[in-house]
Coordinates of C-alpha atoms in Angstrom, one line a residue:
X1 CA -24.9 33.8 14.6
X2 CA -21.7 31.7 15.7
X3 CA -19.2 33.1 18.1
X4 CA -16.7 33.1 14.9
X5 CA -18.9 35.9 12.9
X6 CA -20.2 37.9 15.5
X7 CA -20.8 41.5 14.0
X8 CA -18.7 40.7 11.5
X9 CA -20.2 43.9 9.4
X10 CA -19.0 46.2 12.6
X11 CA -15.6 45.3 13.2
X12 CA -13.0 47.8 11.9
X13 CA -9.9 46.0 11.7
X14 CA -6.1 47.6 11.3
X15 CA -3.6 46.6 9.5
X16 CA -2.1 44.4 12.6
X17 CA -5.3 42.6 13.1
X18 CA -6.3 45.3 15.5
X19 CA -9.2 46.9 16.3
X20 CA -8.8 50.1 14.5
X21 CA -11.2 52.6 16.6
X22 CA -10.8 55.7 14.7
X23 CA -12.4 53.7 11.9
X24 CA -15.5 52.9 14.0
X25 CA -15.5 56.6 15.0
X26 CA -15.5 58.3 11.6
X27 CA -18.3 55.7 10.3
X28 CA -21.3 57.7 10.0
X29 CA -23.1 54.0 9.4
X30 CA -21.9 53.6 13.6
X31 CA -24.8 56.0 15.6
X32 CA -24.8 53.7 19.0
X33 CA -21.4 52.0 20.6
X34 CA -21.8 50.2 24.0
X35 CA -19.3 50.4 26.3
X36 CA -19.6 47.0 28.5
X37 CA -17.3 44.9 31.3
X38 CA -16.3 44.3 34.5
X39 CA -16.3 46.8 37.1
X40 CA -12.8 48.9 37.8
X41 CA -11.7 48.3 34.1
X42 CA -11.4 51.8 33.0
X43 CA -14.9 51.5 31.0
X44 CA -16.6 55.4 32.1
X45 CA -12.9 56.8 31.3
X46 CA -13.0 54.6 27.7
X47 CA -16.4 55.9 27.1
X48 CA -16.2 59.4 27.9
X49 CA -12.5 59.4 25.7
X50 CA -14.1 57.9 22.4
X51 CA -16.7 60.7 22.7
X52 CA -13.9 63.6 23.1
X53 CA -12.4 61.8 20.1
X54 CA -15.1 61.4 17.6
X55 CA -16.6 64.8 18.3
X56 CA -13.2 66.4 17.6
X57 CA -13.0 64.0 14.3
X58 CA -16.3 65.9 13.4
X59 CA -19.3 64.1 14.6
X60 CA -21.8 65.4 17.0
X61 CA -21.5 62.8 20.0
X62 CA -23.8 62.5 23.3
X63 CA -22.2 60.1 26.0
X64 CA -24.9 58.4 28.4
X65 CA -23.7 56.6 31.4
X66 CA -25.4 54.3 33.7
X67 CA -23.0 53.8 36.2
X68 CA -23.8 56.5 39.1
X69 CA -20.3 57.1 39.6
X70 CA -19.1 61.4 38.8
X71 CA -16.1 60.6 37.2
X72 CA -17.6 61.7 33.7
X73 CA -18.6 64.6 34.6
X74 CA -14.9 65.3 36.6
X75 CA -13.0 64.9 33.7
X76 CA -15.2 67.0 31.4
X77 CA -15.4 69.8 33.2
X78 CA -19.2 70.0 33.7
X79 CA -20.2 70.7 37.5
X80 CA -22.5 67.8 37.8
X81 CA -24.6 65.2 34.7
X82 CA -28.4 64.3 35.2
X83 CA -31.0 63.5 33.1
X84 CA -30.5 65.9 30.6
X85 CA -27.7 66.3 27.8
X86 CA -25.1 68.6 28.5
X87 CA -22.7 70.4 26.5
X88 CA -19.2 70.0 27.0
X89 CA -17.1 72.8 26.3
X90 CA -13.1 73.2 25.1
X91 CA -13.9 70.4 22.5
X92 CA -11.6 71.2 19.4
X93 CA -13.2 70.4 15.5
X94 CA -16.1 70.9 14.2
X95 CA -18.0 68.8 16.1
X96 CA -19.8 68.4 19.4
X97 CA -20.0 66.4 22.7
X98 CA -23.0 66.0 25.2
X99 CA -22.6 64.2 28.4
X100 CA -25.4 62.9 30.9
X101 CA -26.0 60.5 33.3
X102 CA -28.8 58.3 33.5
X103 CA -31.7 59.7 36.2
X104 CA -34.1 56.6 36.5
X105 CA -36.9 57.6 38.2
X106 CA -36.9 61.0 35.9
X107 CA -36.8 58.9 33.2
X108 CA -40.1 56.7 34.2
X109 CA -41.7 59.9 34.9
X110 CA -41.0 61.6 31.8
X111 CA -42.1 57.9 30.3
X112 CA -45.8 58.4 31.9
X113 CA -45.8 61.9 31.2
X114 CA -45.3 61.3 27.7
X115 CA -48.1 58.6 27.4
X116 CA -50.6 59.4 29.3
X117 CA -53.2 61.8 29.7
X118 CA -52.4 64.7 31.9
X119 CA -54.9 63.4 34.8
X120 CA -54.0 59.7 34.8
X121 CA -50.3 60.3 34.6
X122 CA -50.9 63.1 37.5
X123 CA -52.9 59.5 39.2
X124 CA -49.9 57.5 38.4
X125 CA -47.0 59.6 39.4
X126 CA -48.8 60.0 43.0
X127 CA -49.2 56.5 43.8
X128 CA -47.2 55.0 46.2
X129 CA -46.4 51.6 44.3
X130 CA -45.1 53.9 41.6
X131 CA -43.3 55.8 43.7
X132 CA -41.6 52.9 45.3
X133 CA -41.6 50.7 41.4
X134 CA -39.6 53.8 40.0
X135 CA -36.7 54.4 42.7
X136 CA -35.3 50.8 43.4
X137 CA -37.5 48.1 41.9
X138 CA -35.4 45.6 40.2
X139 CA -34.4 45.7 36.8
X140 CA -35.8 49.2 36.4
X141 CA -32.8 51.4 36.2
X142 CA -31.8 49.1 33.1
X143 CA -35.0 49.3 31.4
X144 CA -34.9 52.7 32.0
X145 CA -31.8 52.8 29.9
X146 CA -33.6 51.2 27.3
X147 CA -35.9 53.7 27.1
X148 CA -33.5 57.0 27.7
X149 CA -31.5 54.9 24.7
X150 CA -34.1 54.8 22.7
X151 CA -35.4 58.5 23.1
X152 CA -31.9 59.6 22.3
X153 CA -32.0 57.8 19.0
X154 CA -35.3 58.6 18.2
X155 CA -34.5 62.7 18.4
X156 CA -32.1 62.1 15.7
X157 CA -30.4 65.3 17.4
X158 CA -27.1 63.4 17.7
X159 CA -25.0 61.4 14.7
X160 CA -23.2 59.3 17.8
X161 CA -24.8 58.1 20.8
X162 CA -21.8 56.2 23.1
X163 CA -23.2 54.6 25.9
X164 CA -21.6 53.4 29.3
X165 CA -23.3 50.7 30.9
X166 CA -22.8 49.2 34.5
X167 CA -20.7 46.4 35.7
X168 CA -20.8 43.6 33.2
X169 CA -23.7 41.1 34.8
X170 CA -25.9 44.5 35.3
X171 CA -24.7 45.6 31.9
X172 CA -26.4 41.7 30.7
X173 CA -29.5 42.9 32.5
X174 CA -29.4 45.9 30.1
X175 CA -29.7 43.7 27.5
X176 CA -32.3 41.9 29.4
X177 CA -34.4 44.0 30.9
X178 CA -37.1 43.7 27.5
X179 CA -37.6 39.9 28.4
X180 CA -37.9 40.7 32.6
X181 CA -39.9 43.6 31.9
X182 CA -42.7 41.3 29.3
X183 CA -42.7 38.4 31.7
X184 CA -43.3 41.2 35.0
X185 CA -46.2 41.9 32.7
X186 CA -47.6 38.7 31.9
X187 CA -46.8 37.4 35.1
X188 CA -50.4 35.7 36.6
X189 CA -50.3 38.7 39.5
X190 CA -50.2 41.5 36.9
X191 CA -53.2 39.6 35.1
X192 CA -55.0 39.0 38.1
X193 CA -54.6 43.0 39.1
X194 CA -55.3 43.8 35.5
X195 CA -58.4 42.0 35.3
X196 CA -61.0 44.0 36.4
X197 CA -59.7 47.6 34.6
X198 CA -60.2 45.2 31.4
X199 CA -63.9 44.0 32.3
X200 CA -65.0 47.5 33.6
X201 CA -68.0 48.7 34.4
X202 CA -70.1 46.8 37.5
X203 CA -68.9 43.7 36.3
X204 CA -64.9 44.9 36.7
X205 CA -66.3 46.3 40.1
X206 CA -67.4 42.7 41.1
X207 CA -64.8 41.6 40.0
X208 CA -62.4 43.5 41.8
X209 CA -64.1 42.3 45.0
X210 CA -63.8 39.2 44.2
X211 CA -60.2 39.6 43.2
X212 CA -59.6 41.3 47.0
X213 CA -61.2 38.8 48.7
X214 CA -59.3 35.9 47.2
X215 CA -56.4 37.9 48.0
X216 CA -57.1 38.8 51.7
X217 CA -56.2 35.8 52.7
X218 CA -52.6 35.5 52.9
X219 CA -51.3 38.2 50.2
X220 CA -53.3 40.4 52.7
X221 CA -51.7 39.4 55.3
X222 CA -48.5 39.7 53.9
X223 CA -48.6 42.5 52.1
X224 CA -51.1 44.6 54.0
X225 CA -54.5 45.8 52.4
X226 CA -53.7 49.1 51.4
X227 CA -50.3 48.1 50.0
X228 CA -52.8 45.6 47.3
X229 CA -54.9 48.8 46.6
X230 CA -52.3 50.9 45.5
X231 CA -50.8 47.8 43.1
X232 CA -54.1 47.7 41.8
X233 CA -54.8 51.7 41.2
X234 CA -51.3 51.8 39.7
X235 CA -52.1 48.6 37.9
X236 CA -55.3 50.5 36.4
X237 CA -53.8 53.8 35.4
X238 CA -50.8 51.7 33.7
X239 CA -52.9 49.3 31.9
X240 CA -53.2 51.5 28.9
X241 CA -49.2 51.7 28.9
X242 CA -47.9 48.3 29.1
X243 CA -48.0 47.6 25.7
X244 CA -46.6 50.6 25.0
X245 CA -43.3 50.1 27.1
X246 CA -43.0 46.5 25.8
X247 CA -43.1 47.7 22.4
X248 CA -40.6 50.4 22.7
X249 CA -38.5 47.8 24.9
X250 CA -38.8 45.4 21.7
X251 CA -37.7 48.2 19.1
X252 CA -34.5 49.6 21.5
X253 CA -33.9 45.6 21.2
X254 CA -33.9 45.2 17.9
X255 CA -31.6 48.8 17.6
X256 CA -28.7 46.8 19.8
X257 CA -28.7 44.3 17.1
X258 CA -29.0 46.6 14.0
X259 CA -25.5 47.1 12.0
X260 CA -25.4 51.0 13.1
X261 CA -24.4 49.9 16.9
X262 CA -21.5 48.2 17.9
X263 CA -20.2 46.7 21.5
X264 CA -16.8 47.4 22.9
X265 CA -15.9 45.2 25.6
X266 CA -13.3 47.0 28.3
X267 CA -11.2 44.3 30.2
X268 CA -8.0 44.8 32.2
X269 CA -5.6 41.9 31.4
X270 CA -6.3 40.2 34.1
X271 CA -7.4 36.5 34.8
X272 CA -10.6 37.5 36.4
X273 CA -11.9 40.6 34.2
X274 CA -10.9 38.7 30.8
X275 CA -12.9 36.1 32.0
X276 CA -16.0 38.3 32.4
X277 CA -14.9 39.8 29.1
X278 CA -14.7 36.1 27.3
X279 CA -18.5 35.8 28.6
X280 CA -19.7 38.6 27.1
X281 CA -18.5 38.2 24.2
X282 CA -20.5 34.7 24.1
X283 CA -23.3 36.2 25.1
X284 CA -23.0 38.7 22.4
X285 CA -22.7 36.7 19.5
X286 CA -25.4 34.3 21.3
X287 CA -27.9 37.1 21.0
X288 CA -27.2 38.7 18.0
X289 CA -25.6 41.7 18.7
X290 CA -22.8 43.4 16.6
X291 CA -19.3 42.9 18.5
X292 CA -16.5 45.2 17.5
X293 CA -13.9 44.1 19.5
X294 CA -11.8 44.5 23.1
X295 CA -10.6 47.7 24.6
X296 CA -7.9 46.1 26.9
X297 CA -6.8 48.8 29.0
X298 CA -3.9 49.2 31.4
X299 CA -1.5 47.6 29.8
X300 CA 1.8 47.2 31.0
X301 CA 5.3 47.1 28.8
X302 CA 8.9 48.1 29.2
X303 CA 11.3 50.1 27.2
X304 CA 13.7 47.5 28.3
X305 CA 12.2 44.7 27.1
X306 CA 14.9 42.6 25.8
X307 CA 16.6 42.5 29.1
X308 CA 14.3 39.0 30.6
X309 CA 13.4 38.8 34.5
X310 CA 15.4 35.8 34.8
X311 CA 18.6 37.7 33.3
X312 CA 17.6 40.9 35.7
X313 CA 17.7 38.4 38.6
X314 CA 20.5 37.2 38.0
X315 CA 22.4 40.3 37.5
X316 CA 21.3 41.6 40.2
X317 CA 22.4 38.2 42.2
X318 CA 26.0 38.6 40.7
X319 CA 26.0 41.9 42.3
X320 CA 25.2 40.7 45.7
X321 CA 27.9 37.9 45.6
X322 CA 30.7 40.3 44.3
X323 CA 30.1 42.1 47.3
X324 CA 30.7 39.6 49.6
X325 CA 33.7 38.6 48.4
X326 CA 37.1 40.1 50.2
X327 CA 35.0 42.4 52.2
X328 CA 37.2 42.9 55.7
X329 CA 33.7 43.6 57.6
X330 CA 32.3 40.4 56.1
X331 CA 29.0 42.0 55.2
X332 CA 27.3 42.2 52.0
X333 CA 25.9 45.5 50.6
X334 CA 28.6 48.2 51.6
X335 CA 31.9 46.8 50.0
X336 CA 35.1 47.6 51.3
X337 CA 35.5 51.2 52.0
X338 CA 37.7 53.3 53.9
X339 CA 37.2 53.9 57.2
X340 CA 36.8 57.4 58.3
X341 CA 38.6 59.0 60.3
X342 CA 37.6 58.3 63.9
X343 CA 37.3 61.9 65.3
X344 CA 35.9 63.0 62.2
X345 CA 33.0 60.3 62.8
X346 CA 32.8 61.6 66.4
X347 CA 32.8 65.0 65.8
X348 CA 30.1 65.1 63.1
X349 CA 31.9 67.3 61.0
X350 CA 34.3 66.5 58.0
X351 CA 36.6 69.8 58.3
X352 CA 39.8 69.0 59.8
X353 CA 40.9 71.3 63.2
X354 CA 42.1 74.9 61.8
X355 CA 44.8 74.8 64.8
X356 CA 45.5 72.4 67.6
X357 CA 43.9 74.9 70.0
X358 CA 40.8 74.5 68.2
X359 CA 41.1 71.0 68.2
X360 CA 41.8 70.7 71.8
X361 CA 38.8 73.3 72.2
X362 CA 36.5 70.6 70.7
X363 CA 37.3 67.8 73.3
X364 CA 40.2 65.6 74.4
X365 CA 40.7 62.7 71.8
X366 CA 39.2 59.4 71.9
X367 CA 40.6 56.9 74.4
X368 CA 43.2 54.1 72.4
X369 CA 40.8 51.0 73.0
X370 CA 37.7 53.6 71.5
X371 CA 40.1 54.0 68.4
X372 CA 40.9 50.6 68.3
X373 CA 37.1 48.9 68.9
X374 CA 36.4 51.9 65.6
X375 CA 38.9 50.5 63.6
X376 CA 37.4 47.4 63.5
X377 CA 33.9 48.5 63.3
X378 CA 32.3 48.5 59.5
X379 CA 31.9 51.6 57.9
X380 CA 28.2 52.0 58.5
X381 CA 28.0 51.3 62.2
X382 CA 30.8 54.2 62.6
X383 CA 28.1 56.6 60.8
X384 CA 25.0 55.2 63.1
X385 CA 27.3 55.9 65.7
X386 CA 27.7 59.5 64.0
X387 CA 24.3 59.9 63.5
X388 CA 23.0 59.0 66.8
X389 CA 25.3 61.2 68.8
X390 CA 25.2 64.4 66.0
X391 CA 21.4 65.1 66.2
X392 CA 21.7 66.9 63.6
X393 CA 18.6 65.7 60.9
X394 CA 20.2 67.1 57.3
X395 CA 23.2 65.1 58.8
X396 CA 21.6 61.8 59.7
X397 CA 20.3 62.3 56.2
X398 CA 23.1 62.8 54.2
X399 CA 25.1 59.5 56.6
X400 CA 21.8 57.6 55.6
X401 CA 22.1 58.0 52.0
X402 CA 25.8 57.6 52.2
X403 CA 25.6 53.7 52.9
X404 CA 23.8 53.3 49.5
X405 CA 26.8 52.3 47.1
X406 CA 25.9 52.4 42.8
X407 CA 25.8 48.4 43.4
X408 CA 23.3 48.5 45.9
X409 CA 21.0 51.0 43.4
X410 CA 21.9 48.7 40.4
X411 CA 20.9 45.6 42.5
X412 CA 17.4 47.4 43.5
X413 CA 16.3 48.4 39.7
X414 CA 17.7 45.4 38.2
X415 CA 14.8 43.5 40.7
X416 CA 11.8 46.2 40.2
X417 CA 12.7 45.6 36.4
X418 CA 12.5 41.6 36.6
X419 CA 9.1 42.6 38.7
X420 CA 7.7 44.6 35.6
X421 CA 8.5 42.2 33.2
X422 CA 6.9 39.4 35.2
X423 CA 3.6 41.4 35.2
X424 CA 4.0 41.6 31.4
X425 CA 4.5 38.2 30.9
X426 CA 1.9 37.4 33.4
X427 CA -0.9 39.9 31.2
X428 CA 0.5 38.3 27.8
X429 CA -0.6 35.1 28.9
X430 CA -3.8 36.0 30.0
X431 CA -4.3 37.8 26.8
X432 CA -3.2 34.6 25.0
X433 CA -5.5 32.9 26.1
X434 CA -8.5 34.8 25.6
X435 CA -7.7 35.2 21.7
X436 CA -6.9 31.8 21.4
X437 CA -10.7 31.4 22.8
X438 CA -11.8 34.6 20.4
X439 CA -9.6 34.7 17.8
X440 CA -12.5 36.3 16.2
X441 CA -12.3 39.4 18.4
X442 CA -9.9 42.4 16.7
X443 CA -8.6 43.6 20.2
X444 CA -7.0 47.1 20.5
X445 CA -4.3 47.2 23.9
X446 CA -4.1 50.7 25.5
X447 CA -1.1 51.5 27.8
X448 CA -1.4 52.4 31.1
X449 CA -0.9 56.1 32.0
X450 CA 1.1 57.0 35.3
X451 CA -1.7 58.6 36.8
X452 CA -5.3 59.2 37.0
X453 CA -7.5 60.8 34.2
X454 CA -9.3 64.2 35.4
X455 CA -9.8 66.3 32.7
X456 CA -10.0 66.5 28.6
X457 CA -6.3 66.5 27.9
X458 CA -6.0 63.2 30.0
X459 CA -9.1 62.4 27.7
X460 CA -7.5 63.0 24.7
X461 CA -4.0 61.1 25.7
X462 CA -6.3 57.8 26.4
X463 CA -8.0 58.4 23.0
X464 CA -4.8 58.3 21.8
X465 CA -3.4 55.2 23.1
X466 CA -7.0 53.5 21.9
X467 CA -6.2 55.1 18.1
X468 CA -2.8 53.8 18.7
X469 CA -3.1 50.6 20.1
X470 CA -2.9 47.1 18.6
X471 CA -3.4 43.7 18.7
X472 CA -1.6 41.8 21.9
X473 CA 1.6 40.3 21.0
X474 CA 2.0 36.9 21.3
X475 CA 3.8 35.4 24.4
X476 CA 7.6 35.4 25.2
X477 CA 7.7 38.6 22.4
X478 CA 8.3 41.3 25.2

């Protein structure tokens, strides 16, 4: 399959060209969407908000994440997620949502539990090889997902299985982790290890001395003895279990590229994460596997639009130079204003005397050269002055805000609005160039939210924005 028709069948497009994701939601054909990208692109949040929407559109939904992080669980309400499906309550419709994170070690228990005897999985479960195979060994946690994936599916409990996967070069491992786990297996060292549980008998026996002697040499002195008998025990009880977890591997393999799952890739639009994004999407269509198109999140706009960052800059620029002009002080930024009245500046206080006693009670007047050196003193140096002697804070306040003049505000937005609409142009390009790489790839834009997401309603508003997103505009159209 080209890069040009690349899950073709699973791509709901909108009227704009689009992804439409409301469409992929309410297809009962869809039971499996993949959420995949880059790390820090919003892809846990996307996940968990397309399962709050399609279960309130009616569908009975479980979301399975692979990244350890507890945000799903945080903004579902649910105290903690583990290996087993949990219910999430305040869900509107008809329908249902589950939510659980992937435990990987659980999982390959549950794995040998399931397929083996009650003694030999008891055998496998206690060896130490095992032990130390199941918590860290490499690649495991994604075939793990494979198989958590495909006992999901197989239950046939839930219409809608949304899955969050790790960053996006782990989340190729998931894809992966079939091929690393049947060349683990048919790896020489696995064969040799195998090879006397397949002879048996005395002959196995001699042969598994054989085997340690050939292997005492510098594996045992590398590895240690004991550290070769415990691959080999483990080796022995698993034997009867290999084929069994490269065949399910195969068959969760073959469900990624059946027509009832679809991939979303999440990208910011940003140089590096649409870059990661452009990969996958090769990668995708390289393997087979149904694409339906590009969340791209974060997405920044303006209501002010028409007004350009060039024409911002330069209003804000005409501004500045009016100020300079005929300003007594010379200074840009204030204008001219009137002075204040020297004793009032001194003083603090802008209520005249009540009676000349009262003035006199306040302190003699200021010298003539003091009134003089004030006169010619700008405006805001007269109210440091003030500010400095008063020591009164809600005063040094209000003389601080009191040197901000409407031009200096209108200057200062004018700027943070020339800023915005550079990071628009700058994300339009980016986006510009990814679908004139994939023009293939219906792409649904979702606007950034001011803050974080930390519950269902914040759910629900992203859900929204993915519903009500649409394809990127084209550059220079903000």
């Amino acid at each position: 399959m080209s890069a040009d028709t690349a899950g073709t069948d699973a791509v709901p497009a909108a009227a704009d060209g689009g992804l439409d994701t409301d469409a992929l939601l309410d297809d009962p054909g869809i039971r499996i969407v993949v959420c995949c990208g880059s790390g820090g692109v919003g892809k846990t949040t996307t996940a968990a908000a397309l399962g709050v929407r399609a279960a309130e559109r009616g569908r009975k939904v479980v979301v399975l994440t692979i990244d350890p992080a507890r945000r799903l669980a945080q903004s579902m309400g649910i105290d903690r997620l583990d290996n087993v499906p949990r219910r999430v309550d305040g869900i509107g419709g008809e329908g249902e949502l589950h939510a659980m994170m992937l435990d990987m070690k659980r999982t390959f228990d549950e794995t040998v539990e399931a397929h083996a005897d009650a003694e030999r999985a008891r055998a496998i479960l206690e060896n130490p090889f095992y032990q130390s195979l199941s918590a860290g060994f490499a690649g495991t946690q994604e075939y793990m997902a494979m198989e958590k994936l495909g006992q999901l599916r197989a239950r046939d409990e839930w219409d809608l299985i949304i899955v969050d996967t790790p960053p996006s070069r782990s989340a190729l491992d998931f894809l992966d982790a079939p091929k690393r786990l049947g060349s683990f297996l048919d790896g020489k060292f696995i064969r040799l290890l195998m090879a006397p549980a397949k002879v048996g008998g005395r002959a196995g026996m001699k042969f598994l001395n054989v085997g340690m002697s050939m292997m005492s040499g510098t594996l045992g002195k590398l590895l240690g003895g004991q550290f070769l008998r415990d691959v080999q025990t483990f080796v022995a009880a698993m034997d009867t279990m290999f084929g069994g977890f490269r065949s399910r591997a195969d068959a969760t393999y073959k469900l990624l590229q059946a027509p009832g799952t679809a991939f979303l890739v999440v990208a910011t639009p940003e140089q590096d994460a649409l870059r990661e994004a452009a990969y996958f999407v090769e990668r995708l269509a390289a393997d087979e596997m149904p694409l339906a198109g590009l969340v791209l999140n974060r997405v920044h706009g303006s209501e002010a639009s028409r007004l350009s960052a060039e024409q911002a800059l330069t209003a804000a620029e005409n501004l500045d130079d009016a100020r300079i002009v005929d300003q007594r002080a010379g200074k840009a930024g204030f204008g001219d204003r009137e002075d204040p009245d020297p004793a009032v500046t001194a003083s603090g206080t802008t209520e005249p005397p009540l009676s000349p006693e009262a003035g006199q009670a306040s302190g003699p007047e200021p010298a003539a050269e003091h009134q003089n050196t004030t006169e010619n003193e700008p405006p805001h140096e007269n109210i440091a002055t003030s500010a400095t002697t008063s020591g009164d804070d809600e005063a040094d306040t209000v003389d601080a805000i009191g040197i901000i003049s409407i031009e200096d505000l209108t200057a200062g937005l004018l700027r943070l609005h020339a800023e915005r609409m550079q990071v628009v142009a700058r994300e339009h390009g980016t986006r510009d160039r990814f679908t004139a790489r994939h023009p293939e790839v219906p792409v649904t834009a979702v606007a950034a939210l001011p803050g974080d997401v930390h519950d269902l309603d914040g759910l629900r508003a992203i859900g929204d924005r993915l519903a009500g997103g649409s394809a990127p505009a084209p550059a220079g159209a903000a």
